[in-house]
mmCIF file of C-alpha atoms and ligand atoms in Angstrom:
data_model
loop_
_atom_site.group_PDB
_atom_site.id
_atom_site.type_symbol
_atom_site.label_atom_id
_atom_site.label_comp_id
_atom_site.label_asym_id
_atom_site.label_seq_id
_atom_site.Cartn_x
_atom_site.Cartn_y
_atom_site.Cartn_z
ATOM 1 C CA UNK A 1 5.416 39.371 86.432
ATOM 2 C CA UNK A 2 5.800 42.834 87.905
ATOM 3 C CA UNK A 3 3.581 43.699 90.850
ATOM 4 C CA UNK A 4 0.554 45.771 89.906
ATOM 5 C CA UNK A 5 -0.307 48.968 91.734
ATOM 6 C CA UNK A 6 -4.015 49.368 92.250
ATOM 7 C CA UNK A 7 -5.412 52.518 90.639
ATOM 8 C CA UNK A 8 -8.749 54.149 91.445
ATOM 9 C CA UNK A 9 -10.736 55.943 88.743
ATOM 10 C CA UNK A 10 -13.783 57.830 90.071
ATOM 11 C CA UNK A 11 -16.556 58.149 87.488
ATOM 12 C CA UNK A 12 -17.895 61.681 87.140
ATOM 13 C CA UNK A 13 -21.215 60.222 85.993
ATOM 14 C CA UNK A 14 -22.203 60.546 89.667
ATOM 15 C CA UNK A 15 -20.755 64.072 90.022
ATOM 16 C CA UNK A 16 -22.782 67.291 89.804
ATOM 17 C CA UNK A 17 -22.609 68.291 86.125
ATOM 18 C CA UNK A 18 -23.201 71.926 87.080
ATOM 19 C CA UNK A 19 -20.224 71.844 89.445
ATOM 20 C CA UNK A 20 -17.775 69.675 87.517
ATOM 21 C CA UNK A 21 -14.679 71.701 88.364
ATOM 22 C CA UNK A 22 -15.486 71.530 92.075
ATOM 23 C CA UNK A 23 -16.198 67.795 91.824
ATOM 24 C CA UNK A 24 -12.947 67.150 89.930
ATOM 25 C CA UNK A 25 -11.045 68.893 92.740
ATOM 26 C CA UNK A 26 -12.883 66.697 95.247
ATOM 27 C CA UNK A 27 -11.077 63.575 93.952
ATOM 28 C CA UNK A 28 -7.493 64.870 94.140
ATOM 29 C CA UNK A 29 -6.203 61.563 95.568
ATOM 30 C CA UNK A 30 -7.556 59.540 92.611
ATOM 31 C CA UNK A 31 -5.238 58.027 90.001
ATOM 32 C CA UNK A 32 -7.447 58.708 86.956
ATOM 33 C CA UNK A 33 -10.727 60.448 86.251
ATOM 34 C CA UNK A 34 -13.218 58.216 84.405
ATOM 35 C CA UNK A 35 -15.497 60.026 81.940
ATOM 36 C CA UNK A 36 -18.513 58.142 80.566
ATOM 37 C CA UNK A 37 -19.538 59.204 77.057
ATOM 38 C CA UNK A 38 -22.965 57.810 76.069
ATOM 39 C CA UNK A 39 -24.847 58.421 72.837
ATOM 40 C CA UNK A 40 -28.452 57.222 73.337
ATOM 41 C CA UNK A 41 -27.788 54.485 70.768
ATOM 42 C CA UNK A 42 -25.172 52.065 72.031
ATOM 43 C CA UNK A 43 -26.686 52.512 75.503
ATOM 44 C CA UNK A 44 -30.067 53.967 76.521
ATOM 45 C CA UNK A 45 -28.572 57.073 78.123
ATOM 46 C CA UNK A 46 -27.012 60.333 76.952
ATOM 47 C CA UNK A 47 -24.236 62.110 78.811
ATOM 48 C CA UNK A 48 -21.609 64.380 77.313
ATOM 49 C CA UNK A 49 -19.230 64.688 74.386
ATOM 50 C CA UNK A 50 -16.170 66.424 73.019
ATOM 51 C CA UNK A 51 -16.641 70.041 74.247
ATOM 52 C CA UNK A 52 -17.040 68.932 77.859
ATOM 53 C CA UNK A 53 -14.248 66.334 77.689
ATOM 54 C CA UNK A 54 -12.007 69.053 76.257
ATOM 55 C CA UNK A 55 -12.663 71.287 79.283
ATOM 56 C CA UNK A 56 -12.188 68.390 81.709
ATOM 57 C CA UNK A 57 -8.771 67.675 80.162
ATOM 58 C CA UNK A 58 -7.841 71.339 80.545
ATOM 59 C CA UNK A 59 -9.043 71.678 84.122
ATOM 60 C CA UNK A 60 -7.890 68.460 85.820
ATOM 61 C CA UNK A 61 -4.341 67.377 86.619
ATOM 62 C CA UNK A 62 -5.416 63.727 86.641
ATOM 63 C CA UNK A 63 -5.061 61.527 83.548
ATOM 64 C CA UNK A 64 -8.443 61.429 81.798
ATOM 65 C CA UNK A 65 -9.811 57.938 81.102
ATOM 66 C CA UNK A 66 -12.609 58.213 78.504
ATOM 67 C CA UNK A 67 -15.126 55.341 78.395
ATOM 68 C CA UNK A 68 -16.949 55.487 75.067
ATOM 69 C CA UNK A 69 -20.358 53.829 75.164
ATOM 70 C CA UNK A 70 -21.147 54.952 71.632
ATOM 71 C CA UNK A 71 -21.716 53.527 68.191
ATOM 72 C CA UNK A 72 -18.988 53.898 65.593
ATOM 73 C CA UNK A 73 -16.026 54.464 67.939
ATOM 74 C CA UNK A 74 -13.846 53.921 64.841
ATOM 75 C CA UNK A 75 -14.957 57.396 63.794
ATOM 76 C CA UNK A 76 -14.979 59.151 67.171
ATOM 77 C CA UNK A 77 -12.358 57.626 69.490
ATOM 78 C CA UNK A 78 -9.381 59.400 67.835
ATOM 79 C CA UNK A 79 -11.105 62.751 68.457
ATOM 80 C CA UNK A 80 -10.928 62.101 72.217
ATOM 81 C CA UNK A 81 -7.260 61.151 71.959
ATOM 82 C CA UNK A 82 -6.689 64.451 70.181
ATOM 83 C CA UNK A 83 -8.384 66.340 73.034
ATOM 84 C CA UNK A 84 -5.853 64.939 75.507
ATOM 85 C CA UNK A 85 -7.401 61.766 76.923
ATOM 86 C CA UNK A 86 -4.731 59.540 78.491
ATOM 87 C CA UNK A 87 -6.761 56.429 77.667
ATOM 88 C CA UNK A 88 -9.811 55.713 75.541
ATOM 89 C CA UNK A 89 -12.021 52.646 75.972
ATOM 90 C CA UNK A 90 -14.262 51.479 73.159
ATOM 91 C CA UNK A 91 -16.657 48.561 73.176
ATOM 92 C CA UNK A 92 -16.277 45.132 71.608
ATOM 93 C CA UNK A 93 -19.933 45.379 70.626
ATOM 94 C CA UNK A 94 -19.424 48.666 68.766
ATOM 95 C CA UNK A 95 -16.020 48.742 67.060
ATOM 96 C CA UNK A 96 -15.792 47.646 63.434
ATOM 97 C CA UNK A 97 -11.995 47.301 63.269
ATOM 98 C CA UNK A 98 -10.729 47.149 66.856
ATOM 99 C CA UNK A 99 -7.104 46.375 65.998
ATOM 100 C CA UNK A 100 -6.862 49.233 63.519
ATOM 101 C CA UNK A 101 -8.488 51.596 66.016
ATOM 102 C CA UNK A 102 -6.243 50.488 68.902
ATOM 103 C CA UNK A 103 -3.153 51.045 66.764
ATOM 104 C CA UNK A 104 -4.382 54.461 65.720
ATOM 105 C CA UNK A 105 -4.951 55.510 69.349
ATOM 106 C CA UNK A 106 -1.518 54.249 70.410
ATOM 107 C CA UNK A 107 0.155 56.090 67.551
ATOM 108 C CA UNK A 108 -1.470 59.236 68.920
ATOM 109 C CA UNK A 109 0.113 58.588 72.336
ATOM 110 C CA UNK A 110 -3.146 57.453 73.908
ATOM 111 C CA UNK A 111 -3.680 54.136 75.706
ATOM 112 C CA UNK A 112 -6.087 51.800 73.936
ATOM 113 C CA UNK A 113 -8.661 49.923 75.987
ATOM 114 C CA UNK A 114 -11.193 47.312 74.860
ATOM 115 C CA UNK A 115 -14.450 47.069 76.806
ATOM 116 C CA UNK A 116 -16.507 43.918 77.312
ATOM 117 C CA UNK A 117 -20.166 43.822 78.375
ATOM 118 C CA UNK A 118 -21.422 41.207 80.871
ATOM 119 C CA UNK A 119 -22.753 38.772 78.211
ATOM 120 C CA UNK A 120 -19.654 39.036 76.012
ATOM 121 C CA UNK A 121 -16.813 36.514 76.356
ATOM 122 C CA UNK A 122 -13.228 37.604 76.919
ATOM 123 C CA UNK A 123 -11.554 34.695 75.095
ATOM 124 C CA UNK A 124 -11.905 36.241 71.586
ATOM 125 C CA UNK A 125 -9.593 39.031 72.806
ATOM 126 C CA UNK A 126 -6.745 36.658 73.686
ATOM 127 C CA UNK A 127 -5.311 36.629 70.160
ATOM 128 C CA UNK A 128 -5.226 40.445 70.015
ATOM 129 C CA UNK A 129 -4.391 41.109 73.682
ATOM 130 C CA UNK A 130 -1.058 42.797 72.989
ATOM 131 C CA UNK A 131 -2.847 45.450 70.899
ATOM 132 C CA UNK A 132 -4.355 46.905 74.109
ATOM 133 C CA UNK A 133 -3.034 48.616 77.227
ATOM 134 C CA UNK A 134 -6.115 47.744 79.239
ATOM 135 C CA UNK A 135 -9.207 45.533 79.057
ATOM 136 C CA UNK A 136 -12.375 46.858 80.689
ATOM 137 C CA UNK A 137 -14.650 44.221 82.158
ATOM 138 C CA UNK A 138 -18.086 45.717 82.819
ATOM 139 C CA UNK A 139 -19.543 44.573 86.133
ATOM 140 C CA UNK A 140 -22.972 46.071 85.293
ATOM 141 C CA UNK A 141 -24.778 46.516 81.990
ATOM 142 C CA UNK A 142 -23.387 49.819 80.689
ATOM 143 C CA UNK A 143 -25.607 52.887 80.714
ATOM 144 C CA UNK A 144 -26.244 53.971 84.288
ATOM 145 C CA UNK A 145 -24.486 54.563 87.584
ATOM 146 C CA UNK A 146 -25.655 53.066 90.856
ATOM 147 C CA UNK A 147 -26.452 49.559 89.602
ATOM 148 C CA UNK A 148 -25.768 46.356 91.517
ATOM 149 C CA UNK A 149 -22.351 44.722 91.061
ATOM 150 C CA UNK A 150 -22.413 41.517 88.966
ATOM 151 C CA UNK A 151 -20.343 38.946 90.869
ATOM 152 C CA UNK A 152 -20.734 36.526 87.954
ATOM 153 C CA UNK A 153 -18.153 38.562 85.989
ATOM 154 C CA UNK A 154 -15.332 37.544 88.334
ATOM 155 C CA UNK A 155 -14.601 34.253 86.565
ATOM 156 C CA UNK A 156 -13.991 36.291 83.400
ATOM 157 C CA UNK A 157 -11.587 38.608 85.241
ATOM 158 C CA UNK A 158 -9.708 35.585 86.632
ATOM 159 C CA UNK A 159 -9.407 33.920 83.198
ATOM 160 C CA UNK A 160 -8.111 37.162 81.722
ATOM 161 C CA UNK A 161 -5.592 37.727 84.532
ATOM 162 C CA UNK A 162 -4.366 34.127 84.192
ATOM 163 C CA UNK A 163 -3.800 34.637 80.453
ATOM 164 C CA UNK A 164 -1.967 37.968 80.982
ATOM 165 C CA UNK A 165 0.252 36.428 83.686
ATOM 166 C CA UNK A 166 0.937 33.289 81.634
ATOM 167 C CA UNK A 167 2.170 35.416 78.734
ATOM 168 C CA UNK A 168 4.061 37.911 80.904
ATOM 169 C CA UNK A 169 2.102 40.896 79.529
ATOM 170 C CA UNK A 170 1.590 44.193 81.348
ATOM 171 C CA UNK A 171 -2.063 44.571 80.320
ATOM 172 C CA UNK A 172 -4.225 46.298 82.908
ATOM 173 C CA UNK A 173 -7.675 45.006 83.871
ATOM 174 C CA UNK A 174 -10.272 47.647 84.653
ATOM 175 C CA UNK A 175 -13.620 46.882 86.267
ATOM 176 C CA UNK A 176 -16.542 49.283 86.045
ATOM 177 C CA UNK A 177 -19.916 49.090 87.772
ATOM 178 C CA UNK A 178 -20.973 48.621 91.372
ATOM 179 C CA UNK A 179 -17.443 48.974 92.754
ATOM 180 C CA UNK A 180 -17.394 50.067 96.414
ATOM 181 C CA UNK A 181 -15.201 49.399 99.463
ATOM 182 C CA UNK A 182 -17.126 46.138 99.945
ATOM 183 C CA UNK A 183 -16.776 44.806 96.370
ATOM 184 C CA UNK A 184 -13.197 46.136 95.948
ATOM 185 C CA UNK A 185 -11.702 43.082 97.639
ATOM 186 C CA UNK A 186 -13.616 40.735 95.305
ATOM 187 C CA UNK A 187 -12.487 42.472 92.094
ATOM 188 C CA UNK A 188 -8.872 42.816 93.211
ATOM 189 C CA UNK A 189 -8.702 39.193 94.366
ATOM 190 C CA UNK A 190 -9.896 38.196 90.879
ATOM 191 C CA UNK A 191 -7.031 40.193 89.333
ATOM 192 C CA UNK A 192 -8.415 43.638 88.430
ATOM 193 C CA UNK A 193 -6.000 46.535 89.047
ATOM 194 C CA UNK A 194 -7.962 49.606 87.844
ATOM 195 C CA UNK A 195 -11.204 50.176 89.741
ATOM 196 C CA UNK A 196 -13.862 52.600 88.498
ATOM 197 C CA UNK A 197 -16.295 53.849 91.142
ATOM 198 C CA UNK A 198 -19.015 56.435 90.631
ATOM 199 C CA UNK A 199 -21.760 56.370 93.237
ATOM 200 C CA UNK A 200 -19.466 54.893 95.924
ATOM 201 C CA UNK A 201 -17.166 57.937 95.589
ATOM 202 C CA UNK A 202 -19.538 60.823 94.850
ATOM 203 C CA UNK A 203 -22.297 59.443 97.049
ATOM 204 C CA UNK A 204 -19.952 59.336 100.059
ATOM 205 C CA UNK A 205 -19.714 62.125 102.635
ATOM 206 C CA UNK A 206 -16.001 62.319 101.799
ATOM 207 C CA UNK A 207 -14.995 61.306 98.255
ATOM 208 C CA UNK A 208 -11.315 61.383 99.316
ATOM 209 C CA UNK A 209 -11.962 58.943 102.169
ATOM 210 C CA UNK A 210 -14.027 56.682 99.880
ATOM 211 C CA UNK A 211 -11.188 56.560 97.319
ATOM 212 C CA UNK A 212 -8.679 55.706 100.070
ATOM 213 C CA UNK A 213 -10.973 52.997 101.443
ATOM 214 C CA UNK A 214 -11.465 51.374 98.025
ATOM 215 C CA UNK A 215 -7.724 51.518 97.288
ATOM 216 C CA UNK A 216 -6.732 50.099 100.668
ATOM 217 C CA UNK A 217 -9.180 47.184 100.470
ATOM 218 C CA UNK A 218 -8.189 46.376 96.887
ATOM 219 C CA UNK A 219 -4.439 46.613 97.465
ATOM 220 C CA UNK A 220 -4.697 44.129 100.345
ATOM 221 C CA UNK A 221 -6.681 41.623 98.277
ATOM 222 C CA UNK A 222 -4.935 41.900 94.863
ATOM 223 C CA UNK A 223 -3.512 38.777 93.294
ATOM 224 C CA UNK A 224 -1.858 38.217 89.936
HETATM 225 C C1 LIG B 301 -21.908 52.733 83.642
HETATM 226 C C2 LIG B 301 -20.648 53.529 83.632
HETATM 227 C C3 LIG B 301 -19.930 53.579 84.913
HETATM 228 C C4 LIG B 301 -20.724 54.180 86.050
HETATM 229 C C5 LIG B 301 -20.375 53.404 87.265
HETATM 230 O O1 LIG B 301 -22.285 52.423 82.358
HETATM 231 O O2 LIG B 301 -19.734 52.988 82.675
HETATM 232 O O3 LIG B 301 -18.651 54.193 84.799
HETATM 233 O O4 LIG B 301 -20.474 55.535 86.281
HETATM 234 O O5 LIG B 301 -21.162 53.834 88.310
HETATM 235 P P1 LIG B 301 -21.225 53.042 89.688
HETATM 236 O O6 LIG B 301 -19.851 53.012 90.267
HETATM 237 O O7 LIG B 301 -22.177 53.857 90.501
HETATM 238 O O8 LIG B 301 -21.735 51.655 89.397
HETATM 239 ZN ZN1 LIG B 302 -17.687 53.745 82.717
#
């Protein structure tokens, strides 16, 4: 098992949408930029879509990690790959043919990521694990930033990391929701290596310092 490097993905959901370019520059020490696409159907919130993701991909030097909280990702996910997203996450509760979609994204040179809500089990993914580059374990109910971290998702992260390690796979585990310097140690100790943080980064006086703090805490606590 190769050692995992912790990566931090600030979520621009907590950025100022009228100053996106400025707020993208404010996270220059991040590893990825996490973009939450919501459609008012799969989740009770509406954010942004293709035209804005296109501009984000053009403006930032960071790899763009698109988190689709939308219905019918089978139809829409490839469009985001086409725009230049480095990775696209789609939800277990939304995709009709997840294996076909994951293969399509990978053929387009985009990483495929499968997202799991808090009440959804991770075990059904085990048989199709090698179809994905990353599994996203939600640590809040998707839809809004600034919610409280769900500690009860850590057993799921541990079971997934154990399975990945047992099979010698390189699958990444992303956690999203309520991640801060104080919960970073918990998620990394459970085996997550990609940490999304919205309010903890953009709500901080210094987003750069918040990213460093989350990374440092997580790197020290990571286990595989
Ligand atoms: C929630 C989104 C998250 C959100 C996280 O549905 O998927 O990416 O921005 O925000 P925080 O870090 O504030 O919980
Ligand atoms: Zn997200």
